[in-house]
C-alpha positions as a LaTeX table, in Angstrom:
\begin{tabular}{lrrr}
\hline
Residue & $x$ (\AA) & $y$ (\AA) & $z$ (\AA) \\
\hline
Unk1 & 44.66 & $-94.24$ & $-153.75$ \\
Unk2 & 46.53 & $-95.06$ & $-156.82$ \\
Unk3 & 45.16 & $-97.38$ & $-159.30$ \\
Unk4 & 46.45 & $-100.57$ & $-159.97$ \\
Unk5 & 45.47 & $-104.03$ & $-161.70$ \\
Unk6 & 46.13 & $-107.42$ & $-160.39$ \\
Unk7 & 46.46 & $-109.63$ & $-164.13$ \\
Unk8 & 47.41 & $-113.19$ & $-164.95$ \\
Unk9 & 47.43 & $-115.01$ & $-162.13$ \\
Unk10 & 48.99 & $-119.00$ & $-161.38$ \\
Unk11 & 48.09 & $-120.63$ & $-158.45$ \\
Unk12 & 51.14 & $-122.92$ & $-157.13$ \\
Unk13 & 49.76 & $-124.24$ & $-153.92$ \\
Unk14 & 53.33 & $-124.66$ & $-152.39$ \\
Unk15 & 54.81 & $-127.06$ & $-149.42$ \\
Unk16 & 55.49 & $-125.12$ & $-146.08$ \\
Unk17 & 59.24 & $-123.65$ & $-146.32$ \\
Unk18 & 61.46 & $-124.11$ & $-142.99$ \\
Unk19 & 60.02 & $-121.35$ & $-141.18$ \\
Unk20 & 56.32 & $-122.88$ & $-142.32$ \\
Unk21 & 55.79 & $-119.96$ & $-145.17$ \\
Unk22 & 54.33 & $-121.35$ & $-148.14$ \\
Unk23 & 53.61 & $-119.67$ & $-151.75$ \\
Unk24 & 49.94 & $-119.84$ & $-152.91$ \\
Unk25 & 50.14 & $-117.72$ & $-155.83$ \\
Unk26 & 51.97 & $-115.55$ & $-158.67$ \\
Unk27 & 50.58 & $-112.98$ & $-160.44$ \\
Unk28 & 51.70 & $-109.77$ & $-162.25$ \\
Unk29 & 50.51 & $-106.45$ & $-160.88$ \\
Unk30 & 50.30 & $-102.92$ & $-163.20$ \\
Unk31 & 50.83 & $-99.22$ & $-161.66$ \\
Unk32 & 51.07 & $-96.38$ & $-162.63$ \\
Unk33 & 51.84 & $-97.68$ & $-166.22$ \\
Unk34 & 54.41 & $-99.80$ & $-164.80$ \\
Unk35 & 53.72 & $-103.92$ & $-164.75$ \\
Unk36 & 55.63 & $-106.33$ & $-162.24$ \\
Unk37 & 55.86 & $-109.91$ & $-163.42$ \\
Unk38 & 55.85 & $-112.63$ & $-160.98$ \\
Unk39 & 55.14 & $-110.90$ & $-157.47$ \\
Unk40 & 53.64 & $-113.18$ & $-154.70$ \\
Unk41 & 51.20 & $-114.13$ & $-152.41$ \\
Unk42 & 52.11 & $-115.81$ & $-149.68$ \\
Unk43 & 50.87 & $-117.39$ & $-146.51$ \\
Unk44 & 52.55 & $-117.84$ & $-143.01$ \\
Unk45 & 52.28 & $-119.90$ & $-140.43$ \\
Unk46 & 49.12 & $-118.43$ & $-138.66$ \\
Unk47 & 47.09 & $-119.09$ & $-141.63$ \\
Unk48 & 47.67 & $-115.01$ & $-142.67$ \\
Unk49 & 48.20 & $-114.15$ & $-146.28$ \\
Unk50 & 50.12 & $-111.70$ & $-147.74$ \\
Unk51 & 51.13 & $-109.91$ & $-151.48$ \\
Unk52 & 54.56 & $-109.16$ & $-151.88$ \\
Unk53 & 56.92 & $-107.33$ & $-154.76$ \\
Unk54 & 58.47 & $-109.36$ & $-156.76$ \\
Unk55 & 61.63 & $-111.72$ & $-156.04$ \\
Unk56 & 64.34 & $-113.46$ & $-158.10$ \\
Unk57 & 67.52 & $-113.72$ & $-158.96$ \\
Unk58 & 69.71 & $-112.73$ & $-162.14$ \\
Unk59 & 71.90 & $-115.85$ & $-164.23$ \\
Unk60 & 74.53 & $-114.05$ & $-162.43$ \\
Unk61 & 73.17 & $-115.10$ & $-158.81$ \\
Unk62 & 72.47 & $-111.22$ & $-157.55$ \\
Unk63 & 68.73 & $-110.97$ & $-156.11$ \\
Unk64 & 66.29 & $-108.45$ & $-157.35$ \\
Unk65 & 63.31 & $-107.49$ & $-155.89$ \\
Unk66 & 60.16 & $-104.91$ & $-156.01$ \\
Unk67 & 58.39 & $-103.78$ & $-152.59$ \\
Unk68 & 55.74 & $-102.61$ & $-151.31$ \\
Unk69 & 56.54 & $-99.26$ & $-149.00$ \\
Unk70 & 53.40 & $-97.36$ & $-148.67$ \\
Unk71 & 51.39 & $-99.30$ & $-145.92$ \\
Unk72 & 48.14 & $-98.50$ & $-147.93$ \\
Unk73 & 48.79 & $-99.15$ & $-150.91$ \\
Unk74 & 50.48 & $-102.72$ & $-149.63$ \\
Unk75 & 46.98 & $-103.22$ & $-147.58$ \\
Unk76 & 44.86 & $-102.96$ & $-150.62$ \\
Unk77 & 47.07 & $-104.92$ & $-152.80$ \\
Unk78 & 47.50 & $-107.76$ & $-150.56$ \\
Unk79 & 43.04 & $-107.41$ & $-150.33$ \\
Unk80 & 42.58 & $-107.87$ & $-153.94$ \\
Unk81 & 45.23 & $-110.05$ & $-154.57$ \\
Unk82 & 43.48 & $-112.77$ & $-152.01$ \\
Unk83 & 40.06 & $-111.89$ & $-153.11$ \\
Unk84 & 41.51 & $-112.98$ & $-156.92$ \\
Unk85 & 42.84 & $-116.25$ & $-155.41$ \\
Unk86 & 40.12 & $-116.84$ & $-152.74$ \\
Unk87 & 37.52 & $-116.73$ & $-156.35$ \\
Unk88 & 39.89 & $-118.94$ & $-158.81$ \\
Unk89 & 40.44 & $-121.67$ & $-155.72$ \\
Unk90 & 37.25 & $-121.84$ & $-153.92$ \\
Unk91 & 39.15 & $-121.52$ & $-150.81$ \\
Unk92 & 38.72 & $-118.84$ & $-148.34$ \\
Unk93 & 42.38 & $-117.55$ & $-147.40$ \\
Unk94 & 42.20 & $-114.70$ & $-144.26$ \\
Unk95 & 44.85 & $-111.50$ & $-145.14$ \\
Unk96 & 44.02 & $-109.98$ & $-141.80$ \\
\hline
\end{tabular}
């Protein structure tokens, strides 16, 4: 398993979107010497949280965005990503 670092994160605590998504969290991530600002923690309808890459767009309009492909590594990113929100809100989000 690579190693990885979940630093600096903001809680936001966001209204439901249209399709009842909401954003709990930011937070910037480091890997393998490599640190994305501002990926995401998010929770759906069912009460299910998630991390997720990065997302954004440049002055310009275009979107950029950083994802999570290996199943793994997204599992165990999206674990201690919650576990580091679950501790600085005192609430007890489920990712599974």
């Amino acid at each position: 398993m690579t190693d990885f670092t979940i630093n600096s994160m903001h809680i936001i605590d966001a209204a439901p979107s249209l399709s009842g998504t909401r954003v709990l969290a930011s937070y910037d991530l480091t890997i393998v010497g490599i640190t994305m600002k501002g990926c995401i923690i998010t929770e759906s309808p069912d009460g299910i949280a998630s991390a997720r890459g990065l997302l954004g767009k440049t002055n310009k309009g275009d979107k950029i965005s950083a994802q999570f492909t290996d199943p793994t590594l997204a599992r165990a990113i999206t674990r201690k990503a919650v576990e580091a929100y679950n501790a600085l809100t005192g609430r007890d989000v489920n990712d599974e």
